[in-house]
Short mmCIF file of C-alpha atoms in Angstrom, two decimals:
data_model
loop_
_atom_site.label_atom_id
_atom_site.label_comp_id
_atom_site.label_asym_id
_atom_site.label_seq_id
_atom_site.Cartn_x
_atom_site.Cartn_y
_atom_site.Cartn_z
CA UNK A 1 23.68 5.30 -8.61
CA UNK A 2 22.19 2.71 -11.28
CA UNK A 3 18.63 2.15 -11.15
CA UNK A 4 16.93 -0.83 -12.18
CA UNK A 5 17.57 -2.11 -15.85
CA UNK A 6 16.22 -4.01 -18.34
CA UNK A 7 17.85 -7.71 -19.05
CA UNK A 8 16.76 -9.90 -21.47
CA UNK A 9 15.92 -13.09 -20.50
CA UNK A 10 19.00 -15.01 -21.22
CA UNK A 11 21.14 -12.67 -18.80
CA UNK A 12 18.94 -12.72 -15.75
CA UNK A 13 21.00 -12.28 -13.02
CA UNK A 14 20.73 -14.33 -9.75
CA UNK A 15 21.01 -13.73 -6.31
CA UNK A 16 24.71 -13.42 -5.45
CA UNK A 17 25.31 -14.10 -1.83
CA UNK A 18 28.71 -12.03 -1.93
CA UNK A 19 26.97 -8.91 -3.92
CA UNK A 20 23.83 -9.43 -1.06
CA UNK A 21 26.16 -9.27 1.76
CA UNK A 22 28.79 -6.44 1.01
CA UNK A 23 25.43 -4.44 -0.05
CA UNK A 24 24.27 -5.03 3.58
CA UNK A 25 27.60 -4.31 5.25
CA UNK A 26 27.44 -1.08 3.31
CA UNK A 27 23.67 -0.65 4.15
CA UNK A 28 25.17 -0.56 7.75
CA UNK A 29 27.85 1.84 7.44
CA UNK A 30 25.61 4.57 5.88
CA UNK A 31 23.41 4.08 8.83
CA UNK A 32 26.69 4.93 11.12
CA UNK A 33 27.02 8.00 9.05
CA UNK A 34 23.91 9.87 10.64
CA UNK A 35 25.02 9.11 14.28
CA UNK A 36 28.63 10.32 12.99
CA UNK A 37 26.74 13.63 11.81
CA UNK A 38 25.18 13.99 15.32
CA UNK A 39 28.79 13.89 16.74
CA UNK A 40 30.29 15.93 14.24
CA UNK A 41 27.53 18.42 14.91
CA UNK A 42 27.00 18.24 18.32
CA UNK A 43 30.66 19.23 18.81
CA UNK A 44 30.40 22.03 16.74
CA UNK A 45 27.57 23.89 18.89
CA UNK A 46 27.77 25.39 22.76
CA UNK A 47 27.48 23.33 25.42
CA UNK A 48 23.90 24.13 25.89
CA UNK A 49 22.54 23.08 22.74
CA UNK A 50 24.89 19.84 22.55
CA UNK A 51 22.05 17.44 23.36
CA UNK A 52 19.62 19.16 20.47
CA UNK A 53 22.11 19.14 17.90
CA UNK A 54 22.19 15.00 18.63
CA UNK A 55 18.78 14.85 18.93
CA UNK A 56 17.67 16.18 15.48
CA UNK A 57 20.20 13.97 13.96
CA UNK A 58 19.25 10.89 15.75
CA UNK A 59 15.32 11.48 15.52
CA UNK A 60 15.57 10.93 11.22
CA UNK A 61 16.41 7.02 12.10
CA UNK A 62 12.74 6.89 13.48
CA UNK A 63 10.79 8.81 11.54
CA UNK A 64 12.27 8.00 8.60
CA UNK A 65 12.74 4.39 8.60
CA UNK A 66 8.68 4.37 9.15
CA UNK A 67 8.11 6.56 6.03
CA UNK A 68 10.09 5.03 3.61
CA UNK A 69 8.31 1.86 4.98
CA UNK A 70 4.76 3.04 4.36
CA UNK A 71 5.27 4.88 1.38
CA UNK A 72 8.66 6.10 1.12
CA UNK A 73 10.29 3.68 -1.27
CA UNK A 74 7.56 3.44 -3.28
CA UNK A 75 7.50 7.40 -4.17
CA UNK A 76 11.68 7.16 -4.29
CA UNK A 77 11.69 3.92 -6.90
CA UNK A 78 8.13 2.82 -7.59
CA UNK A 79 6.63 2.67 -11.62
CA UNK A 80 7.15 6.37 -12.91
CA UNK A 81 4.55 7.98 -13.06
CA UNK A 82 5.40 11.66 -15.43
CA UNK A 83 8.91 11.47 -14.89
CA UNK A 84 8.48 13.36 -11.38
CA UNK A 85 7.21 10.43 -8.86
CA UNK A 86 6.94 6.49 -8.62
CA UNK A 87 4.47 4.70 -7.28
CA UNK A 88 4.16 1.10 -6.36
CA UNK A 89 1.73 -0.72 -4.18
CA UNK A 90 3.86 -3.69 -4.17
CA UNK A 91 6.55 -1.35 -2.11
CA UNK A 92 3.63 0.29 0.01
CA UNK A 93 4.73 -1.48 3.88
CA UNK A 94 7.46 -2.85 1.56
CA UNK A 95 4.36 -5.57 1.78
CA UNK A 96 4.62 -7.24 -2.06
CA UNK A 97 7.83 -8.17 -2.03
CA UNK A 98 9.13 -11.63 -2.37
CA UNK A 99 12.26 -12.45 0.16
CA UNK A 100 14.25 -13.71 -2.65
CA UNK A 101 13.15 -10.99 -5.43
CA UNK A 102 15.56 -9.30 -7.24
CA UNK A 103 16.28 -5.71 -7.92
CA UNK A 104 15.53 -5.05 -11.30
CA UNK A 105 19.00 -6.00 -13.60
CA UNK A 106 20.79 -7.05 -10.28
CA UNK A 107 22.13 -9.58 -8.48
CA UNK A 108 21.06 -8.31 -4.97
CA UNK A 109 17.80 -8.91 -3.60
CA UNK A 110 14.71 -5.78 -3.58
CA UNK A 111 15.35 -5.82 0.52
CA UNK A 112 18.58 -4.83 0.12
CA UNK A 113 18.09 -2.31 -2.22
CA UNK A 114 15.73 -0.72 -0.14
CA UNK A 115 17.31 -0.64 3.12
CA UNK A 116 20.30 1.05 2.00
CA UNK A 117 18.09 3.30 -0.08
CA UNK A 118 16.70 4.16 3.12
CA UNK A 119 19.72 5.36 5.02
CA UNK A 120 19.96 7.62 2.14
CA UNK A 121 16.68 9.30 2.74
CA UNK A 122 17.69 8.99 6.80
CA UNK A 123 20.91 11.36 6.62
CA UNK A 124 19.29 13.38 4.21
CA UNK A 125 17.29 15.45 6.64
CA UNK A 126 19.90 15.40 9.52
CA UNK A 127 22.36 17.17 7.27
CA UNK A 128 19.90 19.83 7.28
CA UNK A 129 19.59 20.17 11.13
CA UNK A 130 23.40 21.77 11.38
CA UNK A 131 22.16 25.30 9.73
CA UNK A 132 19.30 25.29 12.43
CA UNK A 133 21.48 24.73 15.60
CA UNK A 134 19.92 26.54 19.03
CA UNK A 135 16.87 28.01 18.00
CA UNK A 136 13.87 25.05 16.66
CA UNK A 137 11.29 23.35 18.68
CA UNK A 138 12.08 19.66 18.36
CA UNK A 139 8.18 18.97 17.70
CA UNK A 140 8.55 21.23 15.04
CA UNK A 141 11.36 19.94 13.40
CA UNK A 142 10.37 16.58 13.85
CA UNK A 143 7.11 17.22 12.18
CA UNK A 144 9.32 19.32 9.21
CA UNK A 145 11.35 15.92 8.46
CA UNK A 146 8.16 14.29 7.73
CA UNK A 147 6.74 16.90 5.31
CA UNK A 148 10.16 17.91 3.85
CA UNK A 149 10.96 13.82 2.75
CA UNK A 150 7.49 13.45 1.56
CA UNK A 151 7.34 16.22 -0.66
CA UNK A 152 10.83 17.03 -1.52
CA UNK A 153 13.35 14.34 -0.82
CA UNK A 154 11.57 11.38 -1.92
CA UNK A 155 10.41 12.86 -5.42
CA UNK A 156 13.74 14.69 -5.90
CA UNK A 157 15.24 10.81 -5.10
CA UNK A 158 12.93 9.50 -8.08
CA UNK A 159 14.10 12.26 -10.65
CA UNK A 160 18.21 11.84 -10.26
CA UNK A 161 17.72 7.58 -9.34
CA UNK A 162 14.78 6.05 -10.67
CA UNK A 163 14.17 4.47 -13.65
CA UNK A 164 11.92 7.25 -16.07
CA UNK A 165 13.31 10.05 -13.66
CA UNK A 166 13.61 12.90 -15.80
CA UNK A 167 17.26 13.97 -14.45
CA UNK A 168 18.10 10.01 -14.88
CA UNK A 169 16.98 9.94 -18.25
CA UNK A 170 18.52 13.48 -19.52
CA UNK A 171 21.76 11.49 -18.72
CA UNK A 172 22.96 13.70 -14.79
CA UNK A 173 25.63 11.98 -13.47
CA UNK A 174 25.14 11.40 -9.85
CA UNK A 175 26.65 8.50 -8.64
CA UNK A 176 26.00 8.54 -4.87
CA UNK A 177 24.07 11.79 -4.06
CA UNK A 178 25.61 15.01 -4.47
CA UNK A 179 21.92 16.54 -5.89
CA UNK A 180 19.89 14.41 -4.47
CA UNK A 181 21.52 14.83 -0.91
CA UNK A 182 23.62 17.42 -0.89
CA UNK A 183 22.61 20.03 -2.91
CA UNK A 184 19.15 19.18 -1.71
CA UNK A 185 19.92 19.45 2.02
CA UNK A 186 22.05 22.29 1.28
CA UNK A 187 19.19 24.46 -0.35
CA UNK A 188 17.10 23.42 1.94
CA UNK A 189 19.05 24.75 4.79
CA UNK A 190 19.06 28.20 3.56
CA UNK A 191 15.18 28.21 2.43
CA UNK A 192 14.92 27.15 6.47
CA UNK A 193 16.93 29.48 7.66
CA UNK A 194 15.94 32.52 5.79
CA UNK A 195 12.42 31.80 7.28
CA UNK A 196 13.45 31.45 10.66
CA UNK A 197 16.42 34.03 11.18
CA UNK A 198 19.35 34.50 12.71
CA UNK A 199 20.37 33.02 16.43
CA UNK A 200 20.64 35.50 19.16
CA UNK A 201 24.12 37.08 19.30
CA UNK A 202 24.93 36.37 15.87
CA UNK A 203 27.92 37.91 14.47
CA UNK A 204 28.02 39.39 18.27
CA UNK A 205 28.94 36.96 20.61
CA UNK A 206 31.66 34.14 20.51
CA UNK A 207 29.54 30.47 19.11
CA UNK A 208 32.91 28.31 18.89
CA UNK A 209 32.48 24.55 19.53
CA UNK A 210 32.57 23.25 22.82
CA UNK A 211 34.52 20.07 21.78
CA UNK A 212 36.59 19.64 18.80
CA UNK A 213 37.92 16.02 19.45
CA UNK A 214 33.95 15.32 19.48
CA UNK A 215 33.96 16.68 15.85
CA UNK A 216 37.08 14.79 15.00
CA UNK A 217 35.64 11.51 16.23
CA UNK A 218 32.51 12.88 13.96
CA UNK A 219 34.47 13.42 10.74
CA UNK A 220 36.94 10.27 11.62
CA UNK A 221 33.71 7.92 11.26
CA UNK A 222 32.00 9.59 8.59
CA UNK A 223 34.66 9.51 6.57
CA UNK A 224 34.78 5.65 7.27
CA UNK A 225 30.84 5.52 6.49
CA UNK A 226 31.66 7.12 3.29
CA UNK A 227 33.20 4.08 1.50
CA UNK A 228 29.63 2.41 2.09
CA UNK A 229 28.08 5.62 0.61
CA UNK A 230 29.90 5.73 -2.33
CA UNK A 231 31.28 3.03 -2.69
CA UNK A 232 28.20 0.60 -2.21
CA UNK A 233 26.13 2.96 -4.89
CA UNK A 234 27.43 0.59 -7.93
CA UNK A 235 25.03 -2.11 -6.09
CA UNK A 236 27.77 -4.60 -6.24
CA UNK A 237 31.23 -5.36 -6.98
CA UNK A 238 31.02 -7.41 -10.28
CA UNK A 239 32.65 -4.81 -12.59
CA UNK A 240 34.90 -2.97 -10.75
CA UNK A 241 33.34 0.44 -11.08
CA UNK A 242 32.74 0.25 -7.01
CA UNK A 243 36.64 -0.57 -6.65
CA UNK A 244 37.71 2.95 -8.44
CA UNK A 245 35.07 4.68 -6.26
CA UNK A 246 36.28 3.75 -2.86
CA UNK A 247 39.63 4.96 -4.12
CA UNK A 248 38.26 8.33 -5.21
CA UNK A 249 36.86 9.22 -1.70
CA UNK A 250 39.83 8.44 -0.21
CA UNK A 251 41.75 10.34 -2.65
CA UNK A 252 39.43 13.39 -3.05
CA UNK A 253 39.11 13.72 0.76
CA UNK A 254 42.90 13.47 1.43
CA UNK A 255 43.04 16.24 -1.17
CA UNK A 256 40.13 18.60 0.15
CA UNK A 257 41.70 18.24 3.86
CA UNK A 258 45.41 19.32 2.35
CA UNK A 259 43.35 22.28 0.45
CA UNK A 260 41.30 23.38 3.23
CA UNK A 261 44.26 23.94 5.60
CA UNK A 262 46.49 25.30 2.90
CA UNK A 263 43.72 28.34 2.75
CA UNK A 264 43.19 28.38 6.09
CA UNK A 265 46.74 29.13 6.58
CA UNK A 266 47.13 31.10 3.77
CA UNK A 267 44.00 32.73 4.71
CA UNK A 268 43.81 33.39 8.68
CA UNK A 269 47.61 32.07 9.63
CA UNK A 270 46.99 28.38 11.30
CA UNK A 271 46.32 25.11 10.49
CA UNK A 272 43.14 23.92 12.83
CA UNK A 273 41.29 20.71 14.00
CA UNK A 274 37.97 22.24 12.41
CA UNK A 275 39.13 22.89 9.16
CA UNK A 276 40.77 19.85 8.85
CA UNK A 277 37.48 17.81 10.13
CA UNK A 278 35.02 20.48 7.81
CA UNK A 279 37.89 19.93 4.66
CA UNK A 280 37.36 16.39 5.14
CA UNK A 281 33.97 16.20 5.13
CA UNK A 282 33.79 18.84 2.14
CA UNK A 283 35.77 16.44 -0.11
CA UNK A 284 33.70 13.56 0.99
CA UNK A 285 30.59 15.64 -0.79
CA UNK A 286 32.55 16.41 -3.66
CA UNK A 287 33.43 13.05 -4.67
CA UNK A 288 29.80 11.45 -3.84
CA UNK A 289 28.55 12.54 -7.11
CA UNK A 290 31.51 12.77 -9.61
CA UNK A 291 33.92 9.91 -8.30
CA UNK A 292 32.47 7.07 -10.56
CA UNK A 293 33.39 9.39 -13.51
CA UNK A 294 36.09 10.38 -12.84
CA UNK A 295 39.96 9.21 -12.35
CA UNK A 296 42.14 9.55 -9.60
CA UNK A 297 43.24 12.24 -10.56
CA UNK A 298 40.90 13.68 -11.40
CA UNK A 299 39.36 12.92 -7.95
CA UNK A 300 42.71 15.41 -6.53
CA UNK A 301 41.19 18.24 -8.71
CA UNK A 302 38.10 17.37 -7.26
CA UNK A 303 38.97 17.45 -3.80
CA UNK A 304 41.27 20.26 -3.95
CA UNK A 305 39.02 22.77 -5.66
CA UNK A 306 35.85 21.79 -3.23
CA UNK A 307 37.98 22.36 -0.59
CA UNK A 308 38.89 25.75 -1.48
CA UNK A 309 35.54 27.11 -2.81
CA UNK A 310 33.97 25.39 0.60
CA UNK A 311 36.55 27.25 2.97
CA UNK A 312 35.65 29.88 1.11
CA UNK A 313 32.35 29.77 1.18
CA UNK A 314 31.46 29.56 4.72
CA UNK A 315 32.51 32.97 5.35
CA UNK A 316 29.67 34.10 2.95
CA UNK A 317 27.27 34.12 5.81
CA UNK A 318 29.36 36.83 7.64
CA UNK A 319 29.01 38.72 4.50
CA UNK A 320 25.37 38.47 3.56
CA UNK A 321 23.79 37.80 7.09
CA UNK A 322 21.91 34.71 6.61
CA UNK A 323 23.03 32.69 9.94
CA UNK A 324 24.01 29.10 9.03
CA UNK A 325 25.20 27.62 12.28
CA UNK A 326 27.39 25.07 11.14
CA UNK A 327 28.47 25.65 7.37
CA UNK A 328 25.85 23.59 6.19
CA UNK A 329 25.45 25.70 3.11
CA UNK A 330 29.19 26.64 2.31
CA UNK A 331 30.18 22.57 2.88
CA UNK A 332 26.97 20.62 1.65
CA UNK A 333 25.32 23.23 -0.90
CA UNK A 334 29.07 24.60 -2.26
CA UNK A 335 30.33 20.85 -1.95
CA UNK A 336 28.02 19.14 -3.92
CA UNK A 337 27.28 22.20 -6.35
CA UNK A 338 31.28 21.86 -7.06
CA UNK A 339 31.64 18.04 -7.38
CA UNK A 340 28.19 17.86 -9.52
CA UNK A 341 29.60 20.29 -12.06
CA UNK A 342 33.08 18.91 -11.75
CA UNK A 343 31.61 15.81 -14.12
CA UNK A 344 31.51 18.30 -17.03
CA UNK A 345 34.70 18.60 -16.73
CA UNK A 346 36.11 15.96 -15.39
CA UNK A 347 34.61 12.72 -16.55
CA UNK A 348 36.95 10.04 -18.30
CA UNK A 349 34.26 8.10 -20.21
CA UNK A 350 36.06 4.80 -19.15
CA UNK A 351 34.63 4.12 -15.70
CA UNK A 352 30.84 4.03 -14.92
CA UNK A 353 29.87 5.12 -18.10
CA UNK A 354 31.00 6.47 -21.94
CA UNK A 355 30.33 10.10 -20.93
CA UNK A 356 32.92 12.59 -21.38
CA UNK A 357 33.62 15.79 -19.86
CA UNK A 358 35.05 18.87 -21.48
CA UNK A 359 38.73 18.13 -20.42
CA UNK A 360 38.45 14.41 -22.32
CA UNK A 361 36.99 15.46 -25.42
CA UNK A 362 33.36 15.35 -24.45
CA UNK A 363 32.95 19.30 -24.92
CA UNK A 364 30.32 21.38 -23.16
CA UNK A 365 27.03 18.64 -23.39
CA UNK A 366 27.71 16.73 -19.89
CA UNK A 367 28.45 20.05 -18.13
CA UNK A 368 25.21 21.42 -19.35
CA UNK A 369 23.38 18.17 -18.31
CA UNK A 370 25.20 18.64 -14.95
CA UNK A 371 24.24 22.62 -14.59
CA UNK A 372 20.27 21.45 -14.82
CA UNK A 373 20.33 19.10 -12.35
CA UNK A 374 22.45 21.22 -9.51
CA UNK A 375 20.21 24.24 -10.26
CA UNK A 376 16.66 22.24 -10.67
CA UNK A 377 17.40 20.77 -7.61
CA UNK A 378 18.63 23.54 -5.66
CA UNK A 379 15.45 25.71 -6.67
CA UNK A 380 12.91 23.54 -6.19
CA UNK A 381 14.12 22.09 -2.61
CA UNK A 382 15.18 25.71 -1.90
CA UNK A 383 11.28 26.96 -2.44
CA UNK A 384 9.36 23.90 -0.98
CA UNK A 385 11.74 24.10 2.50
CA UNK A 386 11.46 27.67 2.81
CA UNK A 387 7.77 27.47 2.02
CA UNK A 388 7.33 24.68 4.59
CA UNK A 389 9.20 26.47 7.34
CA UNK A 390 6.97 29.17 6.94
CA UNK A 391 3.89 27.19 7.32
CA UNK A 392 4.84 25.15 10.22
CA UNK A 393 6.43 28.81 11.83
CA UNK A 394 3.14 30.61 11.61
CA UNK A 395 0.86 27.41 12.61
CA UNK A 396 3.24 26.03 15.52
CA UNK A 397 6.28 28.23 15.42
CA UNK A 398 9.36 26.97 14.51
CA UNK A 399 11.78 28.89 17.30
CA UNK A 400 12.01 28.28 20.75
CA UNK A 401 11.54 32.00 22.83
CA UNK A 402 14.47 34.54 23.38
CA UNK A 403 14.62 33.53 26.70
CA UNK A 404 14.57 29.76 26.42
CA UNK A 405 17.36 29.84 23.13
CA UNK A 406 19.57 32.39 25.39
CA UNK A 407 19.07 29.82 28.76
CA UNK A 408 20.08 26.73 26.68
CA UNK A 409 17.66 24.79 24.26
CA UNK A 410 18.70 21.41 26.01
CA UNK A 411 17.00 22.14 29.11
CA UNK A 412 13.70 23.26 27.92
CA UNK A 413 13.16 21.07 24.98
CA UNK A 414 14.67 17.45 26.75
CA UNK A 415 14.62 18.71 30.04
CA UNK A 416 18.91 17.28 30.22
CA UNK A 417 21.81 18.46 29.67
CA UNK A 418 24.84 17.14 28.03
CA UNK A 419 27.23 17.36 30.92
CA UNK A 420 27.17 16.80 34.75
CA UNK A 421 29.90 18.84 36.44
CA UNK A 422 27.63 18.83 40.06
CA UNK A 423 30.45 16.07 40.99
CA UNK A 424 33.32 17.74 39.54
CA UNK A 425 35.04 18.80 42.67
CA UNK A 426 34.21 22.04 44.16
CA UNK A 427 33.81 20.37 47.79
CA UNK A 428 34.35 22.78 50.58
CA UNK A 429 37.42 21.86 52.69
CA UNK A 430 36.44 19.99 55.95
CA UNK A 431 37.10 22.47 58.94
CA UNK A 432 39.37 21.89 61.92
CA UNK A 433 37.40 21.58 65.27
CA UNK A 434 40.38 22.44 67.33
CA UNK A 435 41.35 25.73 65.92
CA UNK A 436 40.32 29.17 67.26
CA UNK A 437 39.00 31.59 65.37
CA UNK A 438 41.10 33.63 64.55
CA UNK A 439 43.82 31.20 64.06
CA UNK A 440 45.91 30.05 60.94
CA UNK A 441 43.95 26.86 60.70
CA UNK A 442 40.67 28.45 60.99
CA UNK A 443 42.35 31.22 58.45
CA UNK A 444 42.94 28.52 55.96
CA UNK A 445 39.92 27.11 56.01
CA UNK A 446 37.90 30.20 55.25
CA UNK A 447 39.92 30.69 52.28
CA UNK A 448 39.14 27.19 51.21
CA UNK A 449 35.21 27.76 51.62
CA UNK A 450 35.70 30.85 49.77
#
């Protein structure tokens, strides 16, 4: 994603109405995205905890959207200030800021920019929530979103996006978010989860999802949100750079889908509806930070091998015992690790910028620049979540008890449940005045009330 630029005078842009509005319709279907999650997630989980799994999705739209307000934006894309943070009190309650002002170098006005910064820093979080499913307080993870976007998400924003960011000025490619969202949530999931531990039952009793058309209609509309993701990350449409990355996340997710359910039935003998909605989604990662670099077809490389290494990878927790409810680690961590690196390799030089990767004559240098930014990201949000976790789990506790996680976290923490079935049927059979005991009417109907 560009951050502001310098222009000289003689090329300052203006305010273009049809840049302003496709940047808002995009703005908008990022925000979809995080409701998406909640269904993709929610599907995913028991039928006890469906209600929870929405919930910690849905909450990041408030909190949030009132951080990056009061301070949020102006950490993320304020004046650098060591290469590390911004700051800006202009952007503090997004107060000094002209209606018509301009984003610095573009055509689209500071508002804009902002807001669909924002749903950035709103899915962030939620992606984090599917490692955690069945066992957090929902006060507690509320109250982690707010310390884990101030400390870790909004700097880590400034470093890979903003101008004097020290990843954005060593040259990492990452074009809509694969460190700064991915591989961020992704460490961050296991630094959570390694604090917490595992649910109860795991690798013991059967956790499938209680509604896989719910996670298709999840996947189905985050893949649509995607193209606003990605493909609204150029900032505008004057160049043609946002063209070839809509078709690279249709391409690499078409390709990651195929690869998925090639391994799966390679792998375990049957094509399913999960690993066709979690290939899906693992190609959309892939492609969020390598598909303005990259070609076409280079986006099918990209897709395919994510969607391998991801299938793969979510068996790791089987293997090494760290309990990751819903593959947010082997899709989002593996995912974005995969398509960050993949720009080494990958990279064409003739799309959103001159840098080559290894296969087009640009040798090892982009693929080194791409290793520090995956692994200085993954460290540092892996450390600061785990470190939070365990702050806010010996203060207020992070789980809910034994009892409550085994009797359903919906109950106890929203006092609801997902589904009603008191009206589904079930009515006893009306009884026949006239009959005698003993008869075959009154027979029936005993069998009935049975």
């Amino acid at each position: 994603m560009p951050p502001g630029i310098t222009t000289l005078a003689a090329d300052t842009p203006t305010l273009s109405a049809a840049n302003t509005g496709f940047m808002l319709i995009c703005s908008a279907l990022v925000m979809l995205m995080t409701p998406a999650l909640a269904f993709f997630y929610g599907g995913m989980v028991r039928v006890k905890s469906t209600l929870n799994m929405l919930m910690m999705s849905f909450i990041s739209l408030g909190i949030v959207t009132i951080l990056w307000v009061l301070y949020g934006f102006s950490v993320a894309f304020g004046t650098d200030i060591g290469s590390v943070v911004g700051w800006s009190s202009d952007y503090l309650g997004l107060s000094g800021i002209g209606i018509t002002q301009l984003w610095d170098g573009y055509t689209i006005p500071v508002y804009v920019f902002a807001v669909f910064q924002l749903m950035f820093a709103v899915i962030t979080p939620a992606l984090i929530s599917g490692a955690l499913a069945d066992r957090v307080k929902f006060t507690s993870w509320a109250l982690f979103i707010t310390l884990w976007v101030t400390v870790v998400y909004f700097p880590v924003a400034h470093w890979v996006w903003g101008a004097g960011g020290w990843l954005y000025e060593m040259g990492v490619i990452d074009f809509a978010g694969g460190t700064a969202v991915h591989i961020n949530a992704g460490a961050a999931a296991l630094g959570v989860i390694l604090v917490i531990g595992k649910r109860v039952g795991f690798k013991k009793d059967p956790m499938r999802p209680h509604s896989l058309p719910l996670v298709m209609l999840g996947a189905g509309l985050l893949w649509f949100g995607w193209f606003g993701f990605n493909a609204g990350s150029w900032l505008g449409n004057d160049d043609g750079v946002g063209a070839v990355m809509f078709v690279n996340t249709q391409v690499a997710t078409a390709a990651a889908m195929l690869a998925w359910l090639g391994y799966e039935k390679l792998r375990h003998g049957s094509f399913t509806t999960l690993g066709a909605a979690s290939g899906a989604v693992a190609g959309l990662v892939a492609i969020t930070p390598s598909g303005g670099a990259v070609s076409p077809l280079g986006a099918i490389a990209v897709g395919a091998i994510a969607g391998v290494l991801c299938a793969m990878a979510v068996g790791l927790k089987y293997r090494f015992g760290y309990d990751d409810s819903l593959d947010v680690v082997g899709v989002h961590l593996v995912g974005g690790v995969a398509g960050s690196l993949l720009v080494g390799l990958f990279a064409t030089g003739g799309v959103q910028s001159e840098a080559k990767g290894l296969f087009y004559g640009g040798g090892l240098e982009q693929l080194g620049k791409q290793a520090v930014g995956v692994f200085a990201v993954l460290a540092y949000s892996l450390v600061a979540s785990a470190v939070l976790a365990f702050l806010l789990d010996r203060t207020i506790g992070m789980r809910v008890t034994e009892d409550d996680e085994i009797s359903g976290i919906d109950q106890v923490e929203h006092a609801e449940t997902a589904y009603d079935f008191s009206g589904a049927g079930g009515g006893a059979a009306p009884r026949t005045t006239s009959s005698a005991p003993g008869s075959t009417a009154a027979a029936k109907t005993k069998k009935v009330d049975a």
